[in-house]
Amino acid sequence: MHERYLYPITINDISAAVFVSPFHFSRTFSKFTGVAPGRYLTAVRLFEAKRLLLTTDHTVSNIVCSVGYSSVGTFTSRFSRSVGMTPTQYRDPLVGDLLVSCAPHFQHLAPLDVLLAESESWAAERQGGGTVSGRLELPASAGGGHAVVGLFDELIPQRGPVAFTAVPIGPGTSEVVLDNVPPGRWYVLAAAEHVDGRTGEKKFAVGHRRTPIKVVDGGSAAFSVPLRASRPTDPPIAVTLARQSDLGARRTLCTVA
């Protein structure tokens, strides 16, 4: 899928390539990735579209052809419905500044001070809801860094979280608390930058829960997520913490490379 997302791909094509039945392939694929093959392929295509929108000056029409869609209208409708912004709006510098991108070939996380300022702005607008507390786990060999933790309505989110926060992290356990979280069932996604405790090299790590947590008004919920390097089988995720209402209103904060 990662190599041929720009072409038509069916479950029959892939299952035949690995000499198993479509049923067995779908069941095994879902077990290892957490999502069905078709949903995974859509995530790959939308991820690549976001990457091209943010890192190139290709026209939307050219990008549509590059990610496996034949109709600009169909792509624009699906993108806008899934992401909450049009492809043109997604090119606003603020989108890239506040991008959380988790894939082996395209990773980005804003600096801690930028994330903290943005999370405070979000929190100031929320009232009521519940409290979510969590634990992020890094190997003992890891060095210090920072992480962002968000709550999303989908396992492979395409739009921003309902709530998020950022925290400094270190080896072992780091605690995180999100207040005034809207009631609902939310998936936890964490992304982190940290240094290797032995080499000093910068590392990128991700963590997520395949099952949602339930939040109710006045209640509390908890989670624990181990942070690890991205795997080739992980669904690629790119979400921005920028809100549509803020687009065009603020200066660039950092640069997506």
mmCIF file with all atom_site columns, N, CA and C in Angstrom, residues 6-56:
data_model
loop_
_atom_site.group_PDB
_atom_site.id
_atom_site.type_symbol
_atom_site.label_atom_id
_atom_site.label_alt_id
_atom_site.label_comp_id
_atom_site.label_asym_id
_atom_site.label_entity_id
_atom_site.label_seq_id
_atom_site.pdbx_PDB_ins_code
_atom_site.Cartn_x
_atom_site.Cartn_y
_atom_site.Cartn_z
_atom_site.occupancy
_atom_site.B_iso_or_equiv
_atom_site.pdbx_formal_charge
_atom_site.auth_seq_id
_atom_site.auth_comp_id
_atom_site.auth_asym_id
_atom_site.auth_atom_id
_atom_site.pdbx_PDB_model_num
ATOM 1   N N  . LEU A 1 6  ? -0.873  5.270   -5.170 1.00 0.00 ? 6  LEU A N  1
ATOM 2   C CA . LEU A 1 6  ? -1.341  6.123   -6.266 1.00 0.00 ? 6  LEU A CA 1
ATOM 3   C C  . LEU A 1 6  ? -2.075  5.342   -7.333 1.00 0.00 ? 6  LEU A C  1
ATOM 4   N N  . TYR A 1 7  ? -2.081  4.007   -7.222 1.00 0.00 ? 7  TYR A N  1
ATOM 5   C CA . TYR A 1 7  ? -2.783  3.158   -8.196 1.00 0.00 ? 7  TYR A CA 1
ATOM 6   C C  . TYR A 1 7  ? -4.019  2.535   -7.557 1.00 0.00 ? 7  TYR A C  1
ATOM 7   N N  . PRO A 1 8  ? -4.963  2.071   -8.377 1.00 0.00 ? 8  PRO A N  1
ATOM 8   C CA . PRO A 1 8  ? -6.096  1.322   -7.818 1.00 0.00 ? 8  PRO A CA 1
ATOM 9   C C  . PRO A 1 8  ? -5.588  0.038   -7.157 1.00 0.00 ? 8  PRO A C  1
ATOM 10  N N  . ILE A 1 9  ? -6.022  -0.224  -5.941 1.00 0.00 ? 9  ILE A N  1
ATOM 11  C CA . ILE A 1 9  ? -5.626  -1.428  -5.209 1.00 0.00 ? 9  ILE A CA 1
ATOM 12  C C  . ILE A 1 9  ? -6.871  -2.055  -4.595 1.00 0.00 ? 9  ILE A C  1
ATOM 13  N N  . THR A 1 10 ? -7.014  -3.361  -4.744 1.00 0.00 ? 10 THR A N  1
ATOM 14  C CA . THR A 1 10 ? -8.122  -4.080  -4.123 1.00 0.00 ? 10 THR A CA 1
ATOM 15  C C  . THR A 1 10 ? -7.576  -5.109  -3.139 1.00 0.00 ? 10 THR A C  1
ATOM 16  N N  . ILE A 1 11 ? -8.444  -5.567  -2.244 1.00 0.00 ? 11 ILE A N  1
ATOM 17  C CA . ILE A 1 11 ? -8.046  -6.619  -1.300 1.00 0.00 ? 11 ILE A CA 1
ATOM 18  C C  . ILE A 1 11 ? -7.665  -7.883  -2.065 1.00 0.00 ? 11 ILE A C  1
ATOM 19  N N  . ASN A 1 12 ? -8.368  -8.160  -3.159 1.00 0.00 ? 12 ASN A N  1
ATOM 20  C CA . ASN A 1 12 ? -8.032  -9.341  -3.958 1.00 0.00 ? 12 ASN A CA 1
ATOM 21  C C  . ASN A 1 12 ? -6.615  -9.239  -4.514 1.00 0.00 ? 12 ASN A C  1
ATOM 22  N N  . ASP A 1 13 ? -6.214  -8.033  -4.955 1.00 0.00 ? 13 ASP A N  1
ATOM 23  C CA . ASP A 1 13 ? -4.859  -7.840  -5.483 1.00 0.00 ? 13 ASP A CA 1
ATOM 24  C C  . ASP A 1 13 ? -3.809  -8.177  -4.422 1.00 0.00 ? 13 ASP A C  1
ATOM 25  N N  . ILE A 1 14 ? -3.996  -7.624  -3.224 1.00 0.00 ? 14 ILE A N  1
ATOM 26  C CA . ILE A 1 14 ? -2.983  -7.798  -2.174 1.00 0.00 ? 14 ILE A CA 1
ATOM 27  C C  . ILE A 1 14 ? -2.970  -9.235  -1.663 1.00 0.00 ? 14 ILE A C  1
ATOM 28  N N  . SER A 1 15 ? -4.148  -9.806  -1.442 1.00 0.00 ? 15 SER A N  1
ATOM 29  C CA . SER A 1 15 ? -4.187  -11.169 -0.917 1.00 0.00 ? 15 SER A CA 1
ATOM 30  C C  . SER A 1 15 ? -3.591  -12.157 -1.915 1.00 0.00 ? 15 SER A C  1
ATOM 31  N N  . ALA A 1 16 ? -3.808  -11.914 -3.200 1.00 0.00 ? 16 ALA A N  1
ATOM 32  C CA . ALA A 1 16 ? -3.225  -12.790 -4.216 1.00 0.00 ? 16 ALA A CA 1
ATOM 33  C C  . ALA A 1 16 ? -1.709  -12.666 -4.240 1.00 0.00 ? 16 ALA A C  1
ATOM 34  N N  . ALA A 1 17 ? -1.201  -11.457 -3.967 1.00 0.00 ? 17 ALA A N  1
ATOM 35  C CA . ALA A 1 17 ? 0.249   -11.242 -3.986 1.00 0.00 ? 17 ALA A CA 1
ATOM 36  C C  . ALA A 1 17 ? 0.952   -11.987 -2.861 1.00 0.00 ? 17 ALA A C  1
ATOM 37  N N  . VAL A 1 18 ? 0.233   -12.236 -1.759 1.00 0.00 ? 18 VAL A N  1
ATOM 38  C CA . VAL A 1 18 ? 0.846   -12.949 -0.628 1.00 0.00 ? 18 VAL A CA 1
ATOM 39  C C  . VAL A 1 18 ? 0.257   -14.352 -0.461 1.00 0.00 ? 18 VAL A C  1
ATOM 40  N N  . PHE A 1 19 ? -0.515  -14.791 -1.468 1.00 0.00 ? 19 PHE A N  1
ATOM 41  C CA . PHE A 1 19 ? -0.975  -16.179 -1.560 1.00 0.00 ? 19 PHE A CA 1
ATOM 42  C C  . PHE A 1 19 ? -1.857  -16.616 -0.392 1.00 0.00 ? 19 PHE A C  1
ATOM 43  N N  . VAL A 1 20 ? -2.776  -15.737 0.003  1.00 0.00 ? 20 VAL A N  1
ATOM 44  C CA . VAL A 1 20 ? -3.773  -16.108 1.000  1.00 0.00 ? 20 VAL A CA 1
ATOM 45  C C  . VAL A 1 20 ? -5.140  -15.648 0.497  1.00 0.00 ? 20 VAL A C  1
ATOM 46  N N  . SER A 1 21 ? -6.195  -16.112 1.134  1.00 0.00 ? 21 SER A N  1
ATOM 47  C CA . SER A 1 21 ? -7.535  -15.710 0.728  1.00 0.00 ? 21 SER A CA 1
ATOM 48  C C  . SER A 1 21 ? -7.808  -14.280 1.169  1.00 0.00 ? 21 SER A C  1
ATOM 49  N N  . PRO A 1 22 ? -8.706  -13.588 0.475  1.00 0.00 ? 22 PRO A N  1
ATOM 50  C CA . PRO A 1 22 ? -9.053  -12.223 0.906  1.00 0.00 ? 22 PRO A CA 1
ATOM 51  C C  . PRO A 1 22 ? -9.559  -12.177 2.346  1.00 0.00 ? 22 PRO A C  1
ATOM 52  N N  . PHE A 1 23 ? -10.314 -13.180 2.759  1.00 0.00 ? 23 PHE A N  1
ATOM 53  C CA . PHE A 1 23 ? -10.837 -13.208 4.127  1.00 0.00 ? 23 PHE A CA 1
ATOM 54  C C  . PHE A 1 23 ? -9.697  -13.333 5.137  1.00 0.00 ? 23 PHE A C  1
ATOM 55  N N  . HIS A 1 24 ? -8.794  -14.255 4.896  1.00 0.00 ? 24 HIS A N  1
ATOM 56  C CA . HIS A 1 24 ? -7.676  -14.449 5.821  1.00 0.00 ? 24 HIS A CA 1
ATOM 57  C C  . HIS A 1 24 ? -6.781  -13.215 5.857  1.00 0.00 ? 24 HIS A C  1
ATOM 58  N N  . PHE A 1 25 ? -6.546  -12.630 4.685  1.00 0.00 ? 25 PHE A N  1
ATOM 59  C CA . PHE A 1 25 ? -5.717  -11.417 4.644  1.00 0.00 ? 25 PHE A CA 1
ATOM 60  C C  . PHE A 1 25 ? -6.353  -10.298 5.458  1.00 0.00 ? 25 PHE A C  1
ATOM 61  N N  . SER A 1 26 ? -7.642  -10.046 5.242  1.00 0.00 ? 26 SER A N  1
ATOM 62  C CA . SER A 1 26 ? -8.322  -8.948  5.949  1.00 0.00 ? 26 SER A CA 1
ATOM 63  C C  . SER A 1 26 ? -8.292  -9.164  7.454  1.00 0.00 ? 26 SER A C  1
ATOM 64  N N  . ARG A 1 27 ? -8.537  -10.399 7.883  1.00 0.00 ? 27 ARG A N  1
ATOM 65  C CA . ARG A 1 27 ? -8.555  -10.697 9.314  1.00 0.00 ? 27 ARG A CA 1
ATOM 66  C C  . ARG A 1 27 ? -7.161  -10.513 9.929  1.00 0.00 ? 27 ARG A C  1
ATOM 67  N N  . THR A 1 28 ? -6.139  -11.015 9.249  1.00 0.00 ? 28 THR A N  1
ATOM 68  C CA . THR A 1 28 ? -4.779  -10.902 9.767  1.00 0.00 ? 28 THR A CA 1
ATOM 69  C C  . THR A 1 28 ? -4.299  -9.456  9.753  1.00 0.00 ? 28 THR A C  1
ATOM 70  N N  . PHE A 1 29 ? -4.604  -8.745  8.672  1.00 0.00 ? 29 PHE A N  1
ATOM 71  C CA . PHE A 1 29 ? -4.195  -7.341  8.553  1.00 0.00 ? 29 PHE A CA 1
ATOM 72  C C  . PHE A 1 29 ? -4.817  -6.511  9.678  1.00 0.00 ? 29 PHE A C  1
ATOM 73  N N  . SER A 1 30 ? -6.110  -6.709  9.926  1.00 0.00 ? 30 SER A N  1
ATOM 74  C CA . SER A 1 30 ? -6.795  -5.952  10.967 1.00 0.00 ? 30 SER A CA 1
ATOM 75  C C  . SER A 1 30 ? -6.234  -6.267  12.344 1.00 0.00 ? 30 SER A C  1
ATOM 76  N N  . LYS A 1 31 ? -5.822  -7.527  12.561 1.00 0.00 ? 31 LYS A N  1
ATOM 77  C CA . LYS A 1 31 ? -5.260  -7.926  13.845 1.00 0.00 ? 31 LYS A CA 1
ATOM 78  C C  . LYS A 1 31 ? -3.954  -7.186  14.126 1.00 0.00 ? 31 LYS A C  1
ATOM 79  N N  . PHE A 1 32 ? -3.112  -7.031  13.100 1.00 0.00 ? 32 PHE A N  1
ATOM 80  C CA . PHE A 1 32 ? -1.797  -6.429  13.309 1.00 0.00 ? 32 PHE A CA 1
ATOM 81  C C  . PHE A 1 32 ? -1.817  -4.902  13.257 1.00 0.00 ? 32 PHE A C  1
ATOM 82  N N  . THR A 1 33 ? -2.730  -4.320  12.513 1.00 0.00 ? 33 THR A N  1
ATOM 83  C CA . THR A 1 33 ? -2.746  -2.860  12.367 1.00 0.00 ? 33 THR A CA 1
ATOM 84  C C  . THR A 1 33 ? -3.846  -2.184  13.172 1.00 0.00 ? 33 THR A C  1
ATOM 85  N N  . GLY A 1 34 ? -4.876  -2.936  13.541 1.00 0.00 ? 34 GLY A N  1
ATOM 86  C CA . GLY A 1 34 ? -5.986  -2.360  14.283 1.00 0.00 ? 34 GLY A CA 1
ATOM 87  C C  . GLY A 1 34 ? -7.108  -1.828  13.416 1.00 0.00 ? 34 GLY A C  1
ATOM 88  N N  . VAL A 1 35 ? -6.910  -1.818  12.093 1.00 0.00 ? 35 VAL A N  1
ATOM 89  C CA . VAL A 1 35 ? -7.933  -1.297  11.186 1.00 0.00 ? 35 VAL A CA 1
ATOM 90  C C  . VAL A 1 35 ? -8.029  -2.178  9.952  1.00 0.00 ? 35 VAL A C  1
ATOM 91  N N  . ALA A 1 36 ? -9.144  -2.078  9.241  1.00 0.00 ? 36 ALA A N  1
ATOM 92  C CA . ALA A 1 36 ? -9.352  -2.841  8.021  1.00 0.00 ? 36 ALA A CA 1
ATOM 93  C C  . ALA A 1 36 ? -8.453  -2.318  6.898  1.00 0.00 ? 36 ALA A C  1
ATOM 94  N N  . PRO A 1 37 ? -8.123  -3.164  5.914  1.00 0.00 ? 37 PRO A N  1
ATOM 95  C CA . PRO A 1 37 ? -7.230  -2.745  4.827  1.00 0.00 ? 37 PRO A CA 1
ATOM 96  C C  . PRO A 1 37 ? -7.698  -1.498  4.081  1.00 0.00 ? 37 PRO A C  1
ATOM 97  N N  . GLY A 1 38 ? -8.999  -1.413  3.778  1.00 0.00 ? 38 GLY A N  1
ATOM 98  C CA . GLY A 1 38 ? -9.496  -0.251  3.044  1.00 0.00 ? 38 GLY A CA 1
ATOM 99  C C  . GLY A 1 38 ? -9.323  1.040   3.815  1.00 0.00 ? 38 GLY A C  1
ATOM 100 N N  . ARG A 1 39 ? -9.564  0.984   5.121  1.00 0.00 ? 39 ARG A N  1
ATOM 101 C CA . ARG A 1 39 ? -9.413  2.177   5.950  1.00 0.00 ? 39 ARG A CA 1
ATOM 102 C C  . ARG A 1 39 ? -7.940  2.567   6.052  1.00 0.00 ? 39 ARG A C  1
ATOM 103 N N  . TYR A 1 40 ? -7.078  1.567   6.108  1.00 0.00 ? 40 TYR A N  1
ATOM 104 C CA . TYR A 1 40 ? -5.640  1.830   6.167  1.00 0.00 ? 40 TYR A CA 1
ATOM 105 C C  . TYR A 1 40 ? -5.183  2.506   4.878  1.00 0.00 ? 40 TYR A C  1
ATOM 106 N N  . LEU A 1 41 ? -5.651  2.023   3.739  1.00 0.00 ? 41 LEU A N  1
ATOM 107 C CA . LEU A 1 41 ? -5.264  2.606   2.457  1.00 0.00 ? 41 LEU A CA 1
ATOM 108 C C  . LEU A 1 41 ? -5.727  4.059   2.358  1.00 0.00 ? 41 LEU A C  1
ATOM 109 N N  . THR A 1 42 ? -6.936  4.332   2.812  1.00 0.00 ? 42 THR A N  1
ATOM 110 C CA . THR A 1 42 ? -7.419  5.714   2.820  1.00 0.00 ? 42 THR A CA 1
ATOM 111 C C  . THR A 1 42 ? -6.524  6.595   3.689  1.00 0.00 ? 42 THR A C  1
ATOM 112 N N  . ALA A 1 43 ? -6.088  6.065   4.830  1.00 0.00 ? 43 ALA A N  1
ATOM 113 C CA . ALA A 1 43 ? -5.200  6.822   5.716  1.00 0.00 ? 43 ALA A CA 1
ATOM 114 C C  . ALA A 1 43 ? -3.871  7.118   5.035  1.00 0.00 ? 43 ALA A C  1
ATOM 115 N N  . VAL A 1 44 ? -3.331  6.153   4.302  1.00 0.00 ? 44 VAL A N  1
ATOM 116 C CA . VAL A 1 44 ? -2.075  6.364   3.576  1.00 0.00 ? 44 VAL A CA 1
ATOM 117 C C  . VAL A 1 44 ? -2.245  7.473   2.549  1.00 0.00 ? 44 VAL A C  1
ATOM 118 N N  . ARG A 1 45 ? -3.328  7.428   1.800  1.00 0.00 ? 45 ARG A N  1
ATOM 119 C CA . ARG A 1 45 ? -3.552  8.427   0.745  1.00 0.00 ? 45 ARG A CA 1
ATOM 120 C C  . ARG A 1 45 ? -3.760  9.826   1.322  1.00 0.00 ? 45 ARG A C  1
ATOM 121 N N  . LEU A 1 46 ? -4.539  9.941   2.389  1.00 0.00 ? 46 LEU A N  1
ATOM 122 C CA . LEU A 1 46 ? -4.749  11.253  2.994  1.00 0.00 ? 46 LEU A CA 1
ATOM 123 C C  . LEU A 1 46 ? -3.466  11.775  3.634  1.00 0.00 ? 46 LEU A C  1
ATOM 124 N N  . PHE A 1 47 ? -2.692  10.889  4.232  1.00 0.00 ? 47 PHE A N  1
ATOM 125 C CA . PHE A 1 47 ? -1.419  11.298  4.821  1.00 0.00 ? 47 PHE A CA 1
ATOM 126 C C  . PHE A 1 47 ? -0.502  11.879  3.751  1.00 0.00 ? 47 PHE A C  1
ATOM 127 N N  . GLU A 1 48 ? -0.371  11.189  2.627  1.00 0.00 ? 48 GLU A N  1
ATOM 128 C CA . GLU A 1 48 ? 0.500   11.677  1.559  1.00 0.00 ? 48 GLU A CA 1
ATOM 129 C C  . GLU A 1 48 ? -0.020  12.975  0.971  1.00 0.00 ? 48 GLU A C  1
ATOM 130 N N  . ALA A 1 49 ? -1.329  13.128  0.894  1.00 0.00 ? 49 ALA A N  1
ATOM 131 C CA . ALA A 1 49 ? -1.899  14.387  0.407  1.00 0.00 ? 49 ALA A CA 1
ATOM 132 C C  . ALA A 1 49 ? -1.530  15.531  1.344  1.00 0.00 ? 49 ALA A C  1
ATOM 133 N N  . LYS A 1 50 ? -1.643  15.308  2.649  1.00 0.00 ? 50 LYS A N  1
ATOM 134 C CA . LYS A 1 50 ? -1.265  16.331  3.620  1.00 0.00 ? 50 LYS A CA 1
ATOM 135 C C  . LYS A 1 50 ? 0.212   16.677  3.500  1.00 0.00 ? 50 LYS A C  1
ATOM 136 N N  . ARG A 1 51 ? 1.042   15.656  3.380  1.00 0.00 ? 51 ARG A N  1
ATOM 137 C CA . ARG A 1 51 ? 2.485   15.891  3.269  1.00 0.00 ? 51 ARG A CA 1
ATOM 138 C C  . ARG A 1 51 ? 2.804   16.745  2.038  1.00 0.00 ? 51 ARG A C  1
ATOM 139 N N  . LEU A 1 52 ? 2.189   16.429  0.916  1.00 0.00 ? 52 LEU A N  1
ATOM 140 C CA . LEU A 1 52 ? 2.444   17.189  -0.313 1.00 0.00 ? 52 LEU A CA 1
ATOM 141 C C  . LEU A 1 52 ? 1.907   18.607  -0.215 1.00 0.00 ? 52 LEU A C  1
ATOM 142 N N  . LEU A 1 53 ? 0.761   18.778  0.419  1.00 0.00 ? 53 LEU A N  1
ATOM 143 C CA . LEU A 1 53 ? 0.203   20.120  0.582  1.00 0.00 ? 53 LEU A CA 1
ATOM 144 C C  . LEU A 1 53 ? 1.125   21.003  1.416  1.00 0.00 ? 53 LEU A C  1
ATOM 145 N N  . LEU A 1 54 ? 1.772   20.415  2.423  1.00 0.00 ? 54 LEU A N  1
ATOM 146 C CA . LEU A 1 54 ? 2.597   21.187  3.342  1.00 0.00 ? 54 LEU A CA 1
ATOM 147 C C  . LEU A 1 54 ? 4.034   21.372  2.883  1.00 0.00 ? 54 LEU A C  1
ATOM 148 N N  . THR A 1 55 ? 4.540   20.470  2.054  1.00 0.00 ? 55 THR A N  1
ATOM 149 C CA . THR A 1 55 ? 5.968   20.487  1.731  1.00 0.00 ? 55 THR A CA 1
ATOM 150 C C  . THR A 1 55 ? 6.276   20.781  0.268  1.00 0.00 ? 55 THR A C  1
ATOM 151 N N  . THR A 1 56 ? 5.266   20.920  -0.580 1.00 0.00 ? 56 THR A N  1
ATOM 152 C CA . THR A 1 56 ? 5.506   21.216  -1.995 1.00 0.00 ? 56 THR A CA 1
ATOM 153 C C  . THR A 1 56 ? 4.593   22.347  -2.439 1.00 0.00 ? 56 THR A C  1
#
